[in-house]
Coordinates of C-alpha atoms in Angstrom, one line a residue:
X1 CA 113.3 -140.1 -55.1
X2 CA 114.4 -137.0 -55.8
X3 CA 112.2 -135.4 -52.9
X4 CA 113.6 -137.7 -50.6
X5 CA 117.3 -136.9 -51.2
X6 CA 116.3 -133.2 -50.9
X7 CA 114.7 -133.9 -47.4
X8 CA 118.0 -135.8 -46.3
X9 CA 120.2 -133.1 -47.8
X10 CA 117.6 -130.1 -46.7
X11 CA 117.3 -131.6 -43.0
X12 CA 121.2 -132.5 -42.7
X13 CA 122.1 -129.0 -43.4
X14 CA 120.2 -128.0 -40.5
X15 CA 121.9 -130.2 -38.8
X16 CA 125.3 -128.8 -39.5
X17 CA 127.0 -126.3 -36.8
X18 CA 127.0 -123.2 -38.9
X19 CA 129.0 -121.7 -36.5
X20 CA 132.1 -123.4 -35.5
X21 CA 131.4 -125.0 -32.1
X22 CA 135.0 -126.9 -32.0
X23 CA 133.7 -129.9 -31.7
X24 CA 135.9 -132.1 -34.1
X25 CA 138.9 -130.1 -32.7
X26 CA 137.6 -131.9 -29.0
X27 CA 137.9 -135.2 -30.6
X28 CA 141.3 -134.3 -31.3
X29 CA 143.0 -135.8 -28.1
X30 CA 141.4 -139.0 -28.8
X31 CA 142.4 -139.1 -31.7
X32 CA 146.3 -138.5 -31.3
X33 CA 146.1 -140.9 -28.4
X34 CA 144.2 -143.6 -30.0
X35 CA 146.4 -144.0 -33.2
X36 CA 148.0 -146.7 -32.1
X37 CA 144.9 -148.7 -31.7
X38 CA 144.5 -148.7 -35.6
X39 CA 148.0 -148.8 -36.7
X40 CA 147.5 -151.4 -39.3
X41 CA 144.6 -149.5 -40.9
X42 CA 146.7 -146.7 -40.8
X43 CA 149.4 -148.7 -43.1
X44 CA 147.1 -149.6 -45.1
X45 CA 145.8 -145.9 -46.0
X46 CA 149.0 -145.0 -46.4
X47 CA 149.7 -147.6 -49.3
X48 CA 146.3 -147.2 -50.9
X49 CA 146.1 -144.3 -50.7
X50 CA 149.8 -143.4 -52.4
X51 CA 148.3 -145.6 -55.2
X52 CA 145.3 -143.7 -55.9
X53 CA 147.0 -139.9 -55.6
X54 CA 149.6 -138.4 -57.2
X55 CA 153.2 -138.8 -55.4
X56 CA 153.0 -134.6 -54.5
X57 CA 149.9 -134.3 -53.1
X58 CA 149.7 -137.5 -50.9
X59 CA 153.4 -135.8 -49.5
X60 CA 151.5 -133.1 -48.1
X61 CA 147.9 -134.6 -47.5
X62 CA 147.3 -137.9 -45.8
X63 CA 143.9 -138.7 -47.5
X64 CA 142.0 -140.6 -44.9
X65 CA 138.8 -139.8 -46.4
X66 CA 139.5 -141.9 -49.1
X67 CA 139.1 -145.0 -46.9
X68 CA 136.5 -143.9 -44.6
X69 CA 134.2 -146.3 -45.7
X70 CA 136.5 -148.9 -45.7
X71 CA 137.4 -148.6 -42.4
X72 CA 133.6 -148.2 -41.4
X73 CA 132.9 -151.7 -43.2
X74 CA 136.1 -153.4 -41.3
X75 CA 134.9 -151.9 -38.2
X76 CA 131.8 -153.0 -38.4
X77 CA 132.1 -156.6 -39.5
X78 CA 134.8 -156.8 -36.4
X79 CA 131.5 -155.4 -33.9
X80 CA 129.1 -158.1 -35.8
X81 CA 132.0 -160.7 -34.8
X82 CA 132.1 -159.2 -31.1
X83 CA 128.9 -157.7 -30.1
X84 CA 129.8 -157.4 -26.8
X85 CA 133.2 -155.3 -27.3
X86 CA 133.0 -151.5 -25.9
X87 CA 136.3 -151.1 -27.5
X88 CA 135.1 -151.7 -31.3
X89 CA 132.3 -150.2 -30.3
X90 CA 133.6 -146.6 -29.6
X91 CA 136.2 -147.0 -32.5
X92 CA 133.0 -147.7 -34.8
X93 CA 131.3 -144.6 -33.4
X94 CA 134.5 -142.5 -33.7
X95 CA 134.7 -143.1 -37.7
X96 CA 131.1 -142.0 -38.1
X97 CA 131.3 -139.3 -37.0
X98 CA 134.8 -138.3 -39.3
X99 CA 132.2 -139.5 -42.4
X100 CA 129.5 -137.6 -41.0
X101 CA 132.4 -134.3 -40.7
X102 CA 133.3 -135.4 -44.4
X103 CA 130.1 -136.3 -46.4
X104 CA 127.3 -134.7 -43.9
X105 CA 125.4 -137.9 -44.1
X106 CA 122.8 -137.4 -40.6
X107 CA 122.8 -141.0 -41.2
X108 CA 126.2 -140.9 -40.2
X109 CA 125.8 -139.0 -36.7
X110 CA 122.9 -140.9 -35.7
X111 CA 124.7 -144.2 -36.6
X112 CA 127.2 -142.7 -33.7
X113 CA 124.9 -141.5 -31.3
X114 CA 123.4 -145.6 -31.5
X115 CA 126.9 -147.2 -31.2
X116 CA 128.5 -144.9 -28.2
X117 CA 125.2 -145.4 -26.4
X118 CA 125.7 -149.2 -26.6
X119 CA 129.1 -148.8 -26.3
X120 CA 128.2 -147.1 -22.4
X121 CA 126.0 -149.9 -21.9
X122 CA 128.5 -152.3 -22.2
X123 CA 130.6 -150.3 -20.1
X124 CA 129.6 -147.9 -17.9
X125 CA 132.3 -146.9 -15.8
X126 CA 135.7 -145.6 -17.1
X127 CA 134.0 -145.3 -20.7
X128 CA 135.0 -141.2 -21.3
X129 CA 135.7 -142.1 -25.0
X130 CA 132.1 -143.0 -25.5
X131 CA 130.9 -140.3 -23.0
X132 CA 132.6 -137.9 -26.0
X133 CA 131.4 -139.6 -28.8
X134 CA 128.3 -140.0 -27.7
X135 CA 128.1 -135.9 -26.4
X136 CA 129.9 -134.7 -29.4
X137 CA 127.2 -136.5 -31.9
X138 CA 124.6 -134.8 -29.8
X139 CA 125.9 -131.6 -29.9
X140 CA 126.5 -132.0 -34.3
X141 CA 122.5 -132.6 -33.7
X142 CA 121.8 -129.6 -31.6
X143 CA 120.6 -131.5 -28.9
X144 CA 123.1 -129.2 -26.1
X145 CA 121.3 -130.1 -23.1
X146 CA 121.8 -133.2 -23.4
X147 CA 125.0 -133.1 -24.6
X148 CA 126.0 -131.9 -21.3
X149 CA 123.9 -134.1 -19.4
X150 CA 126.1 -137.2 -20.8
X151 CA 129.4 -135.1 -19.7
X152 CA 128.2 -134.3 -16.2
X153 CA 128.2 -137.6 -15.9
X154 CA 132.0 -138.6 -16.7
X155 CA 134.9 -137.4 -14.3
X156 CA 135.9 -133.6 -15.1
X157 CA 139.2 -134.5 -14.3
X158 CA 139.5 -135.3 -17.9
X159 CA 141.1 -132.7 -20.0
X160 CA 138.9 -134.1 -22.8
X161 CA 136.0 -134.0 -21.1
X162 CA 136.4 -130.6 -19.9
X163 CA 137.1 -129.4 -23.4
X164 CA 133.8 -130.4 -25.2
X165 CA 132.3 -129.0 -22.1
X166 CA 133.5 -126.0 -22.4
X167 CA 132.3 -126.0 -25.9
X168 CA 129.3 -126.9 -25.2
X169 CA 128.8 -124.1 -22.6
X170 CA 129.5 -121.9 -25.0
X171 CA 126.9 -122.8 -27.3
X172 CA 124.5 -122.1 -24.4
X173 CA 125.9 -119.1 -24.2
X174 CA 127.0 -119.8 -20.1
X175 CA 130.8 -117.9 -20.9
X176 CA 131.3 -117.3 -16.8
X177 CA 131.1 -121.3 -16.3
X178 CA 132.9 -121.7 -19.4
X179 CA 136.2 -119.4 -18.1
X180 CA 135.8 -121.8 -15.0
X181 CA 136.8 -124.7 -16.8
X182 CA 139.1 -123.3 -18.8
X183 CA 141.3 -122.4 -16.1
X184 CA 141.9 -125.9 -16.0
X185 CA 143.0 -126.3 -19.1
X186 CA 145.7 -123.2 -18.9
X187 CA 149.1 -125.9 -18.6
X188 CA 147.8 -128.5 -21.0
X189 CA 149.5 -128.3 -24.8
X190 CA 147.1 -129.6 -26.7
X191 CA 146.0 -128.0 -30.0
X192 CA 142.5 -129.3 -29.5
X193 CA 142.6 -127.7 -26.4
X194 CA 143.9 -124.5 -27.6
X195 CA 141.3 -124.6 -29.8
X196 CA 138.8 -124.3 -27.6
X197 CA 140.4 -121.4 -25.5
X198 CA 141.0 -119.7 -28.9
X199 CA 136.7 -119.9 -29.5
X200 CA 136.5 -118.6 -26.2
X201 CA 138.8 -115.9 -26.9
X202 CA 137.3 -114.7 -30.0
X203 CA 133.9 -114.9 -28.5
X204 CA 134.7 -112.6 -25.3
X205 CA 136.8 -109.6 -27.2
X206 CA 140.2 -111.1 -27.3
X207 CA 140.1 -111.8 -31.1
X208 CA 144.1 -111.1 -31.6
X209 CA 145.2 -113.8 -29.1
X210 CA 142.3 -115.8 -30.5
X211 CA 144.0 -115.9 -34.0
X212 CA 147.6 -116.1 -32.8
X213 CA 146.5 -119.4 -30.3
X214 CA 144.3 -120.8 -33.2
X215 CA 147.4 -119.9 -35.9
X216 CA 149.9 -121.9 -33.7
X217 CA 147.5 -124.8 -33.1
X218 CA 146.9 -125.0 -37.1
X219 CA 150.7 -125.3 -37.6
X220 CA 151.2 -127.7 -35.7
X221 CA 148.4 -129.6 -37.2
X222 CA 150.2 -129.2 -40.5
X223 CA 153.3 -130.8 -39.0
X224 CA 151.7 -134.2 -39.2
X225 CA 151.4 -135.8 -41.9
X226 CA 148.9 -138.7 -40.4
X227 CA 146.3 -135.8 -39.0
X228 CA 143.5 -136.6 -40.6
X229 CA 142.6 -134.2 -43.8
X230 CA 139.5 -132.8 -42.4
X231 CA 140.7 -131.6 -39.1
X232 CA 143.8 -130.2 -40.4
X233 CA 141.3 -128.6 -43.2
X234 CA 138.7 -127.9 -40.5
X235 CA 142.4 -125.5 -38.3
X236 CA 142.6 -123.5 -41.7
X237 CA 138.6 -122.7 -42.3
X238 CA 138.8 -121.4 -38.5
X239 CA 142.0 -119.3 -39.1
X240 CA 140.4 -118.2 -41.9
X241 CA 137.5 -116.8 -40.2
X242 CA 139.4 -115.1 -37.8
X243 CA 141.2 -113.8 -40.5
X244 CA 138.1 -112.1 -42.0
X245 CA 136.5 -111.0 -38.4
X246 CA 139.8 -108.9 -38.3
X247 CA 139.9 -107.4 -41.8
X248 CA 142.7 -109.4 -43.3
X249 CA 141.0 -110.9 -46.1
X250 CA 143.6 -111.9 -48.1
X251 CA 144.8 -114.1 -45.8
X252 CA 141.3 -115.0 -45.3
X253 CA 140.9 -115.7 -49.0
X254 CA 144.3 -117.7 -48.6
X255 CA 143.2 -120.1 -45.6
X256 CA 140.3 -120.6 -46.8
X257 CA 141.7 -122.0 -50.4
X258 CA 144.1 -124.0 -48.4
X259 CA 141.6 -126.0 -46.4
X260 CA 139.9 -126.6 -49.8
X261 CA 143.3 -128.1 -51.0
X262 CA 144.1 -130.4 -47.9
X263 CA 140.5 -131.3 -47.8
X264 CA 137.9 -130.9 -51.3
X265 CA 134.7 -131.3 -49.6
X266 CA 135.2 -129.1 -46.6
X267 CA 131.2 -127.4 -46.6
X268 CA 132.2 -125.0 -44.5
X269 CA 135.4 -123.7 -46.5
X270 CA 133.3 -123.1 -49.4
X271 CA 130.3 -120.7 -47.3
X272 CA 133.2 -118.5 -45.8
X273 CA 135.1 -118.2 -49.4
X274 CA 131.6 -117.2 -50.6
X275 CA 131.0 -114.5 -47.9
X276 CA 134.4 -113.1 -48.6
X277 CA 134.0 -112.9 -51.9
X278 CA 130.3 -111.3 -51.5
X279 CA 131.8 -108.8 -49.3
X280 CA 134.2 -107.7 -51.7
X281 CA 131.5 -107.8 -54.4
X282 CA 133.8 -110.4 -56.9
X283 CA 130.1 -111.9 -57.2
X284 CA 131.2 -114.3 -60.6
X285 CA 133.8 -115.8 -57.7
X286 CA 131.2 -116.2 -54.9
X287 CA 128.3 -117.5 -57.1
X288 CA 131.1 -120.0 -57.8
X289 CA 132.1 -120.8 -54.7
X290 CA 128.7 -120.9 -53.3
X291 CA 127.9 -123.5 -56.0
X292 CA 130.8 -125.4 -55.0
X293 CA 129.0 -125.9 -51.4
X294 CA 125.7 -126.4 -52.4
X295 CA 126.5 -128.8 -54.8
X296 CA 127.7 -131.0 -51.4
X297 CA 125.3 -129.6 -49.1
X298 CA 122.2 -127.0 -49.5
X299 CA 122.7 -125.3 -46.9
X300 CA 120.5 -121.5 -46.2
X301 CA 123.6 -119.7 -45.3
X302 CA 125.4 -120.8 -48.7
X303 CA 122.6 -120.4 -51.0
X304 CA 122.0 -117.2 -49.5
X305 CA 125.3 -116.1 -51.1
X306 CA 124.1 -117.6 -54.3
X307 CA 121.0 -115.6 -54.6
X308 CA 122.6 -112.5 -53.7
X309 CA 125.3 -113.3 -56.7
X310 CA 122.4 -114.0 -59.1
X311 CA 120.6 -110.7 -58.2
X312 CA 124.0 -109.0 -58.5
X313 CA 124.5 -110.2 -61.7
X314 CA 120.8 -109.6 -63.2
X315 CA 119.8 -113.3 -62.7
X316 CA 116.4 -112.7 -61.4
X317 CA 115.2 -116.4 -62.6
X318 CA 118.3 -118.2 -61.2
X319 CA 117.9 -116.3 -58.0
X320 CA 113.9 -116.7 -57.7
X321 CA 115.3 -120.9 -58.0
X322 CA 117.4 -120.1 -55.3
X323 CA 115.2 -118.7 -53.2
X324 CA 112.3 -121.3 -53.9
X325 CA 114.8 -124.2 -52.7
X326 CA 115.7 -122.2 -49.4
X327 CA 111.4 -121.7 -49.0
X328 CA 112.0 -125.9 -49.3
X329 CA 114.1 -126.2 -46.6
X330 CA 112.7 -123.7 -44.7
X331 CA 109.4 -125.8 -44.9
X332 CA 111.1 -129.1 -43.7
X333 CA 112.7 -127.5 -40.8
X334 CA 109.1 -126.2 -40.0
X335 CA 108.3 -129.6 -40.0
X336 CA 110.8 -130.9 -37.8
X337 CA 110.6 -128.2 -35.8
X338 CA 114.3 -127.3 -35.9
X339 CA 115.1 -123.8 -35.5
X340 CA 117.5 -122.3 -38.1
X341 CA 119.0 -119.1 -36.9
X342 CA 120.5 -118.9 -40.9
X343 CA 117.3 -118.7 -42.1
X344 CA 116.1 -115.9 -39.5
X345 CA 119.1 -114.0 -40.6
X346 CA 118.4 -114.7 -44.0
X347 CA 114.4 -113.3 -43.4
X348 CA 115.7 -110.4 -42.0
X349 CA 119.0 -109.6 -44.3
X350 CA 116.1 -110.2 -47.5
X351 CA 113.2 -108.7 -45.6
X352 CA 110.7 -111.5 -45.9
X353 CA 109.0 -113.6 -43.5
X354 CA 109.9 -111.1 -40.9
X355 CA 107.2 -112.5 -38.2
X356 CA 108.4 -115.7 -39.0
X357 CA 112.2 -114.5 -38.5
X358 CA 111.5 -113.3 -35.2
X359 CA 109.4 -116.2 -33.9
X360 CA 112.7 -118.4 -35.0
X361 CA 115.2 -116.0 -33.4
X362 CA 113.1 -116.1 -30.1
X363 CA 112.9 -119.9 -30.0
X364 CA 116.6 -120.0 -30.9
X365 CA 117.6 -118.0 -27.6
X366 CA 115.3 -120.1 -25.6
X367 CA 117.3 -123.2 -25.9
X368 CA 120.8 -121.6 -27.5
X369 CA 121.7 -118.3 -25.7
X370 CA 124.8 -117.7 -27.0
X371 CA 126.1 -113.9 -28.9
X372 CA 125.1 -115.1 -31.7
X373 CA 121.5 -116.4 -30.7
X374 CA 121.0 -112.5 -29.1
X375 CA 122.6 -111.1 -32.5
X376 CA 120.0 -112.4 -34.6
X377 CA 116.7 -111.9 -31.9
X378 CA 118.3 -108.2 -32.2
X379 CA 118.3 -107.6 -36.0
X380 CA 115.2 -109.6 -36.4
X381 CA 113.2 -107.5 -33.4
X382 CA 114.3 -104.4 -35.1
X383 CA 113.1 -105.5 -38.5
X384 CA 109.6 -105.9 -37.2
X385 CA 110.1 -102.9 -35.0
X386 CA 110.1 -104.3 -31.7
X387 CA 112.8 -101.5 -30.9
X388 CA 112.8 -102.4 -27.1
X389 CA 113.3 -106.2 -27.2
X390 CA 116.0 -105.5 -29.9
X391 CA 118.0 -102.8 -27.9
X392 CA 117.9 -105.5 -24.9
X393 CA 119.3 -108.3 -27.4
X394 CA 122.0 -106.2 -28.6
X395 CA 123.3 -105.5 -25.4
X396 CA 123.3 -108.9 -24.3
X397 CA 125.0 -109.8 -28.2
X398 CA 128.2 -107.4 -27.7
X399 CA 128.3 -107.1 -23.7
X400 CA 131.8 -109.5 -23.6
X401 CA 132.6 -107.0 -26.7
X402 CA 132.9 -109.4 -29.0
X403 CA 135.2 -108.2 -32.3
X404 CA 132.4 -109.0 -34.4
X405 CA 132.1 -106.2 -37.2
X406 CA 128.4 -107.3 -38.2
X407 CA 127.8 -107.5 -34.2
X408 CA 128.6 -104.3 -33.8
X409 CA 126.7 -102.8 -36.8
X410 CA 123.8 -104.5 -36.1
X411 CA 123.7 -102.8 -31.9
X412 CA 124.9 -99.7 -34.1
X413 CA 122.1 -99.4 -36.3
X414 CA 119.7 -100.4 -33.1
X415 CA 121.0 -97.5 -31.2
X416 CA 121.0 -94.8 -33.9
X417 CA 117.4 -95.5 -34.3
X418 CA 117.0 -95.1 -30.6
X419 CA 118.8 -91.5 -31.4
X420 CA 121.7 -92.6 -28.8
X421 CA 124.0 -91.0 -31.5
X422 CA 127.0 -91.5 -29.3
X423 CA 126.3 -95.5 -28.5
X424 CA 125.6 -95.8 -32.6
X425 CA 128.8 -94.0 -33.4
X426 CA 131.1 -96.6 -31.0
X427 CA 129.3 -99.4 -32.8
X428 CA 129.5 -98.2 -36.1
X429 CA 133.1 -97.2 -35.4
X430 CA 134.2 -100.2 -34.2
X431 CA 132.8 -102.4 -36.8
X432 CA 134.3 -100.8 -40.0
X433 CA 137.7 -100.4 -37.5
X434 CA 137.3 -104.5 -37.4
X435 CA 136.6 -105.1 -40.9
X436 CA 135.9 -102.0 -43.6
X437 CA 134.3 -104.7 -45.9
X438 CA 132.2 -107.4 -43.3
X439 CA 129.7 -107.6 -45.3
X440 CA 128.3 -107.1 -48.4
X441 CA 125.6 -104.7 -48.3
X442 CA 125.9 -103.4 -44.8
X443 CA 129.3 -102.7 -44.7
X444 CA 128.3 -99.8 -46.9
X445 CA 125.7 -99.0 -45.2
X446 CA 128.3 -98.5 -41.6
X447 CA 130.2 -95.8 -43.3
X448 CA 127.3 -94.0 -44.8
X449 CA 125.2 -93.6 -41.6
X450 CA 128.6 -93.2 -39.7
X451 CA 129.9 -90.3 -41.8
X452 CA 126.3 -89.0 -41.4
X453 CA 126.5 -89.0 -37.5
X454 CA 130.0 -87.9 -37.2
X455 CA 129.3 -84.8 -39.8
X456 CA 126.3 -84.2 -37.4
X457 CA 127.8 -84.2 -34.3
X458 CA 130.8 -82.3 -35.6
X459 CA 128.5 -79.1 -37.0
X460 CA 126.5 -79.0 -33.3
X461 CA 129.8 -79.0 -31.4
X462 CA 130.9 -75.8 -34.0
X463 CA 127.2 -74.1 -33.2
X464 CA 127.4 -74.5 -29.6
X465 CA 131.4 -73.1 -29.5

């Protein structure tokens, strides 16, 4: 038994986006428009839910979660009743997916793949509420091809539609088709929408309008009351991100707490806290943190952070536990041949498995091109010293100039090996300019070898004066 919950947890961590791909921000629009369709359910979370919290915090958090299942079980009786409804249907689809965001159950998102498919047989034609569901529980499996094949399919005259698109472009890393639709999406005010364009933003070297377009959506999302707690959690863990990619960690620290407060379970708020905390070496407050996650979802990235705290604090047993349960899921992931870009990065950051790193980073581009794909083919190729194929990833990782600090330090470091002293020094320069403390062992690392090259180059310019 307990193998078998490890498997379910091990496989639905891999499963997660570890990246933010905006895909519960695209369901956003539905949402808002649809509220009305469930208005009695609504009531009734509002009632039990003002029974079960204390009068404060249900005043500033509207605890959907708390009835998830509920719902799920009403829902589903009323499609057991009417078989043949699209509309239950689609609703039924819509709240596994929320569970799935809030418990990162797969059962959940394959539960929501089966009920928008038959929700599209059913009905066909004017149907874009499936056609979203249906793409947007594909995409949460990493299935992007034909996540996109369901949307190219649908009329891209919706502004929904062409919002998950987009986000699903970008995951493919196709950012020229992306800007495309975006241009379309320019004169709508939606904050799901500005989501999007704020990803976009962030991902091709605009990071300051990204955060000020991401820090107006989250307000806004804060301004009502009956947004679910998830997505308005989900606003603050991406502001907080932004917040760190620029350097303002407080802040970071902050949003990140904040999400944690509308929303307890929120995976992803607990994996950033922990980075930030690593990064500024408080490594009591990330073990905790990262323990926090884990204890919801094992994910590689978050117990990453939790061996790195054990080490730091002379836990070699706890850490060798850590890293035997991320050797587990690194197994079943094998298995079900799902590539893990985590785990490549965490190979590479740990240096272990490092032919296995670059096999996973190579298999990653091949069907996820995105900055982020290239990023980690980059740092894995130069850890098994394919110099070459690494230089040609990090060019294709930072050539929208993405303001990524560990982006940069990773082309950086590629290029000072090269001996293109001047390319290293932009990187380096750039990425402790973005963030002095982006990570927790190579933001060091930046100002060392930088202070090296710029001490260098400053004593040739004086010899050849």
């Amino acid at each position: 038994m307990h193998l078998r919950i490890l498997w379910v947890l091990a496989l639905t961590s891999l499963l997660v986006l570890l990246r933010p791909s905006d895909t519960q921000a695209l369901s956003l629009g539905y949402t808002n428009g649809k509220l009305g369709t469930y208005s009695s359910l609504v009531q009734l979370l509002t009632v039990n839910s003002r029974q079960i919290l204390p009068v404060q915090q249900s005043d500033l958090v509207f605890p959907d979660y708390l009835q998830r299942s509920h719902i799920i079980s009403v829902y589903e009786e009323k499609v057991a009743q009417s078989p043949n409804s699209s509309i239950f249907l689609r609703l039924l689809a819509d709240q596994y997916l929320r569970r799935f965001r809030e418990m990162a159950d797969v059962e959940d998102v394959l539960r929501a793949e089966q009920a928008a498919r038959r929700s599209l047989a059913l009905q066909p034609r004017h149907n874009h509420v499936s056609s979203m569901l249906l793409a947007s529980a594909l995409l949460s499996q990493h299935q992007f091809r034909s996540a996109l094949d369901v949307l190219n399919n649908s009329s891209v005259d919706n502004p929904n539609i062409v919002s998950l698109r987009a986000s699903i472009l970008m995951e493919l890393g196709d950012y020229e088709a992306t800007h495309q639709l975006l241009q379309n999406l320019v004169q709508k005010e939606s904050n799901s929408h500005n989501a999007v364009v704020a990803r976009y933003l962030e991902l091709t070297g605009n990071l300051a309008s990204a955060r000020q377009l991401l820090d107006e959506a989250m307000q806004k999302m804060d301004s009502f009351y009956t947004m679910s707690a998830e997505t308005r959690a989900w606003f603050h863990v991406r502001t907080g991100d932004l917040a760190f990619a620029a350097g303002d960690l407080a802040l970071s620290e902050q949003r990140y707490r904040e999400a944690l407060d509308l929303f307890p379970r929120h995976i992803a708020a607990f994996t950033g806290l922990a980075r930030l905390l690593a990064a500024q070496h408080r490594w009591q407050d990330a073990l905790n943190a990262a323990n926090q996650g884990i204890e919801l979802m094992p994910q590689v990235e978050t117990l990453g952070y939790k061996a790195d705290a054990q080490l730091a604090l002379l836990d070699q047993k706890g850490a060798t536990e850590t890293e035997d349960l991320i050797g587990v899921v690194a197994y079943l992931s094998k298995v079900k041949g799902i590539y893990d870009r985590a785990l490549a990065v965490y190979y590479t950051e740990h240096g272990i498995h490092l032919t296995e790193a670059l096999e996973i980073a190579r298999s990653e581009v091949a069907v996820r091109d995105d900055v982020y794909a290239e990023d980690t083919l980059a740092w894995a190729a130069a850890a098994n010293g394919q110099w070459q194929e690494a230089q040609r990833a990090a060019q294709r990782a930072t050539r929208f100039g993405t303001e990524d600090a560990l982006l940069q330090f990773h082309a950086g470091m590629i290029a000072f090996h090269l001996g293109n002293r001047e390319e290293a020094i932009k990187r380096l320069t750039q990425a402790v300019n973005l963030n002095p403390q982006f990570h927790h062992k190579y933001a060091d690392q930046a100002h060392q070898v930088l202070a090296n090259l710029t001490r260098s180059v400053s004593q040739n310019n004086l010899s050849h004066s």
